Tab-separated table of C-alpha atoms and ligand atoms in Angstrom:
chain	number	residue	atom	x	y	z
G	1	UNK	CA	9.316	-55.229	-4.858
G	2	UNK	CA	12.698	-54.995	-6.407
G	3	UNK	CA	15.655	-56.686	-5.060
G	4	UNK	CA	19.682	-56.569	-6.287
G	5	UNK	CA	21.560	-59.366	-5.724
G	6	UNK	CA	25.394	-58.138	-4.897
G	7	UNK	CA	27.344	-61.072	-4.822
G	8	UNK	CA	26.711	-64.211	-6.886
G	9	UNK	CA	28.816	-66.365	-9.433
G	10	UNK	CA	25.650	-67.249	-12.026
G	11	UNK	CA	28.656	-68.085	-14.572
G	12	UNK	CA	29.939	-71.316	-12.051
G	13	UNK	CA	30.248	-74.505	-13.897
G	14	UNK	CA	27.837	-75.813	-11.562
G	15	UNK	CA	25.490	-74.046	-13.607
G	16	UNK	CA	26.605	-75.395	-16.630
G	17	UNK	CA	24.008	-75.078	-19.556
G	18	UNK	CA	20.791	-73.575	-17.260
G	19	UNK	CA	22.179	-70.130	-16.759
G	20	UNK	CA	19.491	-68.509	-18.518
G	21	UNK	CA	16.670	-70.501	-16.649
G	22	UNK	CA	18.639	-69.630	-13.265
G	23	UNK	CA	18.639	-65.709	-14.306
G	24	UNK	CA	15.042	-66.073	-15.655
G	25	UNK	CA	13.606	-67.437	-12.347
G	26	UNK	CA	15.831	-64.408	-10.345
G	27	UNK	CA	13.997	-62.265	-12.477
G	28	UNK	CA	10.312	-63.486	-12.131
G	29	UNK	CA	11.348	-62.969	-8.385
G	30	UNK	CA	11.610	-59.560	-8.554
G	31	UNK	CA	16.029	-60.126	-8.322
G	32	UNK	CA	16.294	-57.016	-11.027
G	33	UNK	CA	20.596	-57.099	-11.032
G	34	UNK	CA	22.856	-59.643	-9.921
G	35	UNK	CA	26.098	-58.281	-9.650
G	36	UNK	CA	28.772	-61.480	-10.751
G	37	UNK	CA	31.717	-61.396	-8.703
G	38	UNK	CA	35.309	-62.319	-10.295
G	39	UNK	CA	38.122	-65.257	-8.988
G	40	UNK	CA	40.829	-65.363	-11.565
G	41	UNK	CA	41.909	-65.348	-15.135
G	42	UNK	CA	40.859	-68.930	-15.476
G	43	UNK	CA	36.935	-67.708	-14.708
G	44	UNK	CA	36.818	-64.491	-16.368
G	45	UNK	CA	36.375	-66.052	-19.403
G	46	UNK	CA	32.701	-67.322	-18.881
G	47	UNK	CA	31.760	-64.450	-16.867
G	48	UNK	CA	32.561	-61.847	-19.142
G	49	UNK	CA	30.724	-63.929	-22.405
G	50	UNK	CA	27.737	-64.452	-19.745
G	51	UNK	CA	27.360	-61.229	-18.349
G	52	UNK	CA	27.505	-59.687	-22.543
G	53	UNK	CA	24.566	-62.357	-22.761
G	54	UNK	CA	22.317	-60.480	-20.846
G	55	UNK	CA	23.106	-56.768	-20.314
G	56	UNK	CA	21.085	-54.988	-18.046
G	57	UNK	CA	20.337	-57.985	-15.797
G	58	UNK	CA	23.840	-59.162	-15.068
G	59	UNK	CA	26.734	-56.519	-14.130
G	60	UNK	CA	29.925	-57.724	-13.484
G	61	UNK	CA	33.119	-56.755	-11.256
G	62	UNK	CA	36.821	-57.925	-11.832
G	63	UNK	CA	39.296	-59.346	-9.397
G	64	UNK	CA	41.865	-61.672	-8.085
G	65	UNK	CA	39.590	-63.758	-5.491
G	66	UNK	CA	42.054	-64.507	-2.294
G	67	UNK	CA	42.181	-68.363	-2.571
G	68	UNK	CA	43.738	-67.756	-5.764
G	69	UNK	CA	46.900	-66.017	-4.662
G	70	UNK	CA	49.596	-68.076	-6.177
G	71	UNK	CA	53.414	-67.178	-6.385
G	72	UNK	CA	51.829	-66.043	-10.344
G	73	UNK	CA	49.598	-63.364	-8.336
G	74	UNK	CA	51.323	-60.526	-10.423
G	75	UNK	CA	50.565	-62.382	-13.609
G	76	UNK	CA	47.112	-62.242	-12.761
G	77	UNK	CA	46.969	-58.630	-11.659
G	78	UNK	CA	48.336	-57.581	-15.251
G	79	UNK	CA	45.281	-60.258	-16.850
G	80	UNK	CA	42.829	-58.080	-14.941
G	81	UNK	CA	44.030	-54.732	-15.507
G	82	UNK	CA	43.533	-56.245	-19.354
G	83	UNK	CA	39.993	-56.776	-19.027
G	84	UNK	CA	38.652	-54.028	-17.399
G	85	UNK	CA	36.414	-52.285	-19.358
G	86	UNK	CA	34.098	-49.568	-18.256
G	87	UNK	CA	31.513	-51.966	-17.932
G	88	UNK	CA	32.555	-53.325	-14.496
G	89	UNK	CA	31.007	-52.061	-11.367
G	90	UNK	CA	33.555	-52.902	-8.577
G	91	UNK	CA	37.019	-54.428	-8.106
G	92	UNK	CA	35.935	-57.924	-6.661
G	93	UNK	CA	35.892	-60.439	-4.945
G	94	UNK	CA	39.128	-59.319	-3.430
G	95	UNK	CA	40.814	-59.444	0.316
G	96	UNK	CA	42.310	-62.015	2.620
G	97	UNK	CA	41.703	-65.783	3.243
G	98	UNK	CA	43.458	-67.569	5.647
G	99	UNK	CA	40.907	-70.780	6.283
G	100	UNK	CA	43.169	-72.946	4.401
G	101	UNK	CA	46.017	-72.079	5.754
G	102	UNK	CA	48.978	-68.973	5.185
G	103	UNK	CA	50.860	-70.479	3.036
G	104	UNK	CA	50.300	-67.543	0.523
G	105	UNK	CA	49.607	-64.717	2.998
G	106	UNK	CA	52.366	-62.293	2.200
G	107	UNK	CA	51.372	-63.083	-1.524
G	108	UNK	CA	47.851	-62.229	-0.858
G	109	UNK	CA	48.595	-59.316	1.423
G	110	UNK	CA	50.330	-57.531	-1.577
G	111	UNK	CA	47.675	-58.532	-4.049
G	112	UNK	CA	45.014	-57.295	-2.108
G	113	UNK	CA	47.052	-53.660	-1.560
G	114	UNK	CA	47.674	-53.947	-5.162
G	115	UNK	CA	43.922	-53.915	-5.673
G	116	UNK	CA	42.727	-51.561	-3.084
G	117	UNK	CA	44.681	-49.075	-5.409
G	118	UNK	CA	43.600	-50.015	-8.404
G	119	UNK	CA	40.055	-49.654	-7.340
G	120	UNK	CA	40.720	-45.933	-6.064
G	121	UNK	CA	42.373	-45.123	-9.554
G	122	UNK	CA	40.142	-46.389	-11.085
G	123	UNK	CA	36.876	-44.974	-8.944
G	124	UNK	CA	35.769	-48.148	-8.341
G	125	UNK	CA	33.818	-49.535	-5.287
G	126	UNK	CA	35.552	-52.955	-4.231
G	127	UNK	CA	33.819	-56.133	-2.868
G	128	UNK	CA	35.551	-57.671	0.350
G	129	UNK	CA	36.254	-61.752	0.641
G	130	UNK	CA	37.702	-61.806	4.188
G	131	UNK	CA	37.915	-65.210	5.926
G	132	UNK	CA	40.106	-65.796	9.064
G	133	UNK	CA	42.301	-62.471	8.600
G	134	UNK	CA	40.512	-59.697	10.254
G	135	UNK	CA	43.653	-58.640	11.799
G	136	UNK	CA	45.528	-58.173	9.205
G	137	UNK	CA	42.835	-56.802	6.664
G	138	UNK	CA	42.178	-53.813	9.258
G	139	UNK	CA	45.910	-53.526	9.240
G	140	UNK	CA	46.103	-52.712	5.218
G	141	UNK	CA	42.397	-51.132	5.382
G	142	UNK	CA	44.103	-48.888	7.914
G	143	UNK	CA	47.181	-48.469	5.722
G	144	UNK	CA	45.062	-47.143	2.861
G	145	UNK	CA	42.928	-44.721	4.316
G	146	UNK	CA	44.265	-42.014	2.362
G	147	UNK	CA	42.595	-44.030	-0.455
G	148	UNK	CA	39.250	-43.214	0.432
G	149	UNK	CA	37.689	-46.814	-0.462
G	150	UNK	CA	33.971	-47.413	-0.548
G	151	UNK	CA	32.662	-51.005	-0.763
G	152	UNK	CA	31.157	-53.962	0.793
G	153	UNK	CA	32.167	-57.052	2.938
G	154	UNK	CA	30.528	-59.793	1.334
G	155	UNK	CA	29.140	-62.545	3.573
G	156	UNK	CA	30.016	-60.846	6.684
G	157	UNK	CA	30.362	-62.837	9.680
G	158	UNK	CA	32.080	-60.690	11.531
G	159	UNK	CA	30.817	-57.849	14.522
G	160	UNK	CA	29.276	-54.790	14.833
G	161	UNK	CA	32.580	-53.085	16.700
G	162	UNK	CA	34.966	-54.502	13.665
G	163	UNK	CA	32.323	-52.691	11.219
G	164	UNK	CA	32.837	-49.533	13.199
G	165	UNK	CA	36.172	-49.460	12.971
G	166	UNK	CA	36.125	-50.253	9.436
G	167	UNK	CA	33.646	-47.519	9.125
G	168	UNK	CA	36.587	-45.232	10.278
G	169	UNK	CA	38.301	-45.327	6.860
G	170	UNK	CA	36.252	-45.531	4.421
G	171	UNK	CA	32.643	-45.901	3.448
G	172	UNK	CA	31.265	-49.553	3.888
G	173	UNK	CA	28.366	-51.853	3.393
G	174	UNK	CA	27.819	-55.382	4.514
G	175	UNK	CA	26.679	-57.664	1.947
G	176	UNK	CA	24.432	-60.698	3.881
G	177	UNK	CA	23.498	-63.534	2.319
G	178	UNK	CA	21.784	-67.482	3.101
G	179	UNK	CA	24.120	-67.791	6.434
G	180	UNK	CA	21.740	-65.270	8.091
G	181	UNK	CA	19.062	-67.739	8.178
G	182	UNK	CA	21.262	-70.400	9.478
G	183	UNK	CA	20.418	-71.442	12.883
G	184	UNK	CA	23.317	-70.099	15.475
G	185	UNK	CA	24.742	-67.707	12.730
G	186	UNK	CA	26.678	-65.041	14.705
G	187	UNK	CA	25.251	-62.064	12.407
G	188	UNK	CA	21.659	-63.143	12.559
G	189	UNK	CA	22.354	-62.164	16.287
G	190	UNK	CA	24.466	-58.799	15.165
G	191	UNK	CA	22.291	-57.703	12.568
G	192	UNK	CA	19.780	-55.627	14.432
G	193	UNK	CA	22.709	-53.269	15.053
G	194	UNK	CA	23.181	-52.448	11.610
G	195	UNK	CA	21.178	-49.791	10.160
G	196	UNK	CA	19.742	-50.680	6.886
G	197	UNK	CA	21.374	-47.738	4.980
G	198	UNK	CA	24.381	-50.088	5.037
G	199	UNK	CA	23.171	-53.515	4.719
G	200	UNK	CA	23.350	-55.257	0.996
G	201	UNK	CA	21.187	-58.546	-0.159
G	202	UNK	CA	23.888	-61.854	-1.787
G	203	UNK	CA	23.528	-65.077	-2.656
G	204	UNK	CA	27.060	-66.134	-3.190
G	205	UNK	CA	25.538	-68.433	-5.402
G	206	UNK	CA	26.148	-71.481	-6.060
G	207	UNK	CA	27.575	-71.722	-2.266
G	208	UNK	CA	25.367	-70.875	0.897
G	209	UNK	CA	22.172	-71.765	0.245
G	210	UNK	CA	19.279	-70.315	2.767
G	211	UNK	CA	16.767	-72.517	4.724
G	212	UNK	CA	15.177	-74.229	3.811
G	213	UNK	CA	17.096	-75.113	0.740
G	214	UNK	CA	19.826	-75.862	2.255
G	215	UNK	CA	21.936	-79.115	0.487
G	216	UNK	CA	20.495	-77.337	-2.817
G	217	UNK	CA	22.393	-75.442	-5.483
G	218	UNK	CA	21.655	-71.669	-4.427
G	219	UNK	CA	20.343	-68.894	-7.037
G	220	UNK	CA	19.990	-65.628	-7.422
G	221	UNK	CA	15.874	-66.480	-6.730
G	222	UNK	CA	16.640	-66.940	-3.156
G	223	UNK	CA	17.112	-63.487	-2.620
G	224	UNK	CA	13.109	-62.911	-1.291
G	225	UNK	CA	13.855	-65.686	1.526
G	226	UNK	CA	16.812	-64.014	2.282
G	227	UNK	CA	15.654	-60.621	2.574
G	228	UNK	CA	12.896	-62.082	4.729
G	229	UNK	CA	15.163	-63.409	7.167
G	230	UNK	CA	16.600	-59.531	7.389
G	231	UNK	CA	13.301	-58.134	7.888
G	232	UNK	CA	12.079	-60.374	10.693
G	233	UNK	CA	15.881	-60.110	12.744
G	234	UNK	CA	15.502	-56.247	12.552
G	235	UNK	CA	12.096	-55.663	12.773
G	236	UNK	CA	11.431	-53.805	9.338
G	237	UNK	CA	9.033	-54.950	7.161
G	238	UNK	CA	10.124	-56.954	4.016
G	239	UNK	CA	9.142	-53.722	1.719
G	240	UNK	CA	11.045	-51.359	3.915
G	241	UNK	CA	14.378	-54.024	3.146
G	242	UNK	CA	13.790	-54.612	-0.573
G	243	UNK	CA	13.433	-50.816	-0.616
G	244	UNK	CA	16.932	-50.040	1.023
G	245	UNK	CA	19.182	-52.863	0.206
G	246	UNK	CA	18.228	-52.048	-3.521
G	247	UNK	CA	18.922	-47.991	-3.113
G	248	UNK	CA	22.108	-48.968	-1.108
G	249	UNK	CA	22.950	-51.355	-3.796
G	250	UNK	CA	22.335	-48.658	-6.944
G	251	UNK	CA	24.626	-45.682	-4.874
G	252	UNK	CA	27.262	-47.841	-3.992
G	253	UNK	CA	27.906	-49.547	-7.556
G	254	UNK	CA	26.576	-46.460	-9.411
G	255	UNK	CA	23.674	-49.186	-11.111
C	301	NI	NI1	31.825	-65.323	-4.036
């Protein structure tokens, strides 16, 4: 079996010096592509030297993450359009944030619109942080139609009727990672609604670790458990997920 893991951060300082152990244990798991998702100019850096380390296994995207929308976004929007080379595979992670608070929501209302049209000029898929600001990412999702974005929502959380309505502009995917398997998740309970032509395996790694390693630093290994989890909530077999996640995740970021 061959699984893709969409969403991960295998160049995190938490991983300082065991990188190539973490991607060598994703591979012997049958994790064929992890797909490194961008925060800032700050990041990049290690990303981009990681991801030339091992070509073929790790693809990367580039993007201004939400929770770094400072009053400098525009800065950091001209330090991206820099470093995109034709290497990348999505614009990402971008979108709204609003757990911590709105101080910087105008700020990362523009940046996001700023990158929604990058990605379309560029023919880019784009990778979806949303947090707390459904609202108002349906509102610019809405806006941009004319765009004709494709993408993911990585970590979803939210319901099957907001994915519908997203589904109304554009072409989308739901990335689900280690939440699924945590007890009283509200998409372990939604997932069965989703078909599996649009559902995409993440870690998020090093944040939210599956059962039952949770407390540990995630990896891009975890991947099998949480596929698992996604076979037994929607009755396919673990094959039959492997299988489409992986195809979904090849279309979508042309892999
Ligand atoms: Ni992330």
């Amino acid at each position: 079996m061959e699984f893709i893991d969409t969403h991960t951060h295998t160049y995190d300082e938490a991983f300082d010096g065991c990188e190539d152990e973490v991607i060598a244990r994703a591979v012997a798991a049958g994790v064929s592509t992890m797909l490194e998702a961008d925060i800032d100019s700050r990041e990049r850096g290690r990303m981009l030297a990681l991801t030339a380390r091992h070509p073929g296994v790790l693809r990367h995207m580039i993007g201004l993450y939400p929770g770094s929308v400072r009053d400098d976004w525009r800065d950091e929007i001209d330090a991206l359009e820099a470093a995109r080379t034709p290497e990348a595979v999505a614009v990402g992670e971008i979108g709204l944030d609003y757990h911590y608070g709105k101080e910087f929501a105008e700020q990362q209302k523009e940046a996001f619109r700023v990158q929604l049209e990058l990605a379309a000029q560029w023919d880019l898929p784009v990778n979806i942080h949303l947090r707390d600001a459904t609202g108002d990412f349906l509102d610019i999702i809405e806006d941009c139609r004319h765009l004709h974005l494709r993408g993911n929502l990585h970590a979803f959380s939210g319901s099957w009727e907001t994915f519908s309505r997203l589904s109304r502009s554009g072409d989308w995917y739901v990335g689900i990672g280690g939440v699924v398997t945590f007890r009283k998740a509200s998409i372990a309970a939604e997932l069965h609604r989703f078909p599996l032509d649009r559902l995409l395996l993440e870690t998020d790694a090093p944040y939210l670790t599956p059962v039952p390693h949770r407390g540990e630093r995630n990896e891009s290994s975890m991947i099998p458990l949480i596929a698992a989890e996604v076979a037994r909530l929607t009755g396919e077999s673990l094959e039959a997920v492997a299988a489409a996640t992986t195809a979904n995740a090849r279309k979508l970021f042309a892999l």
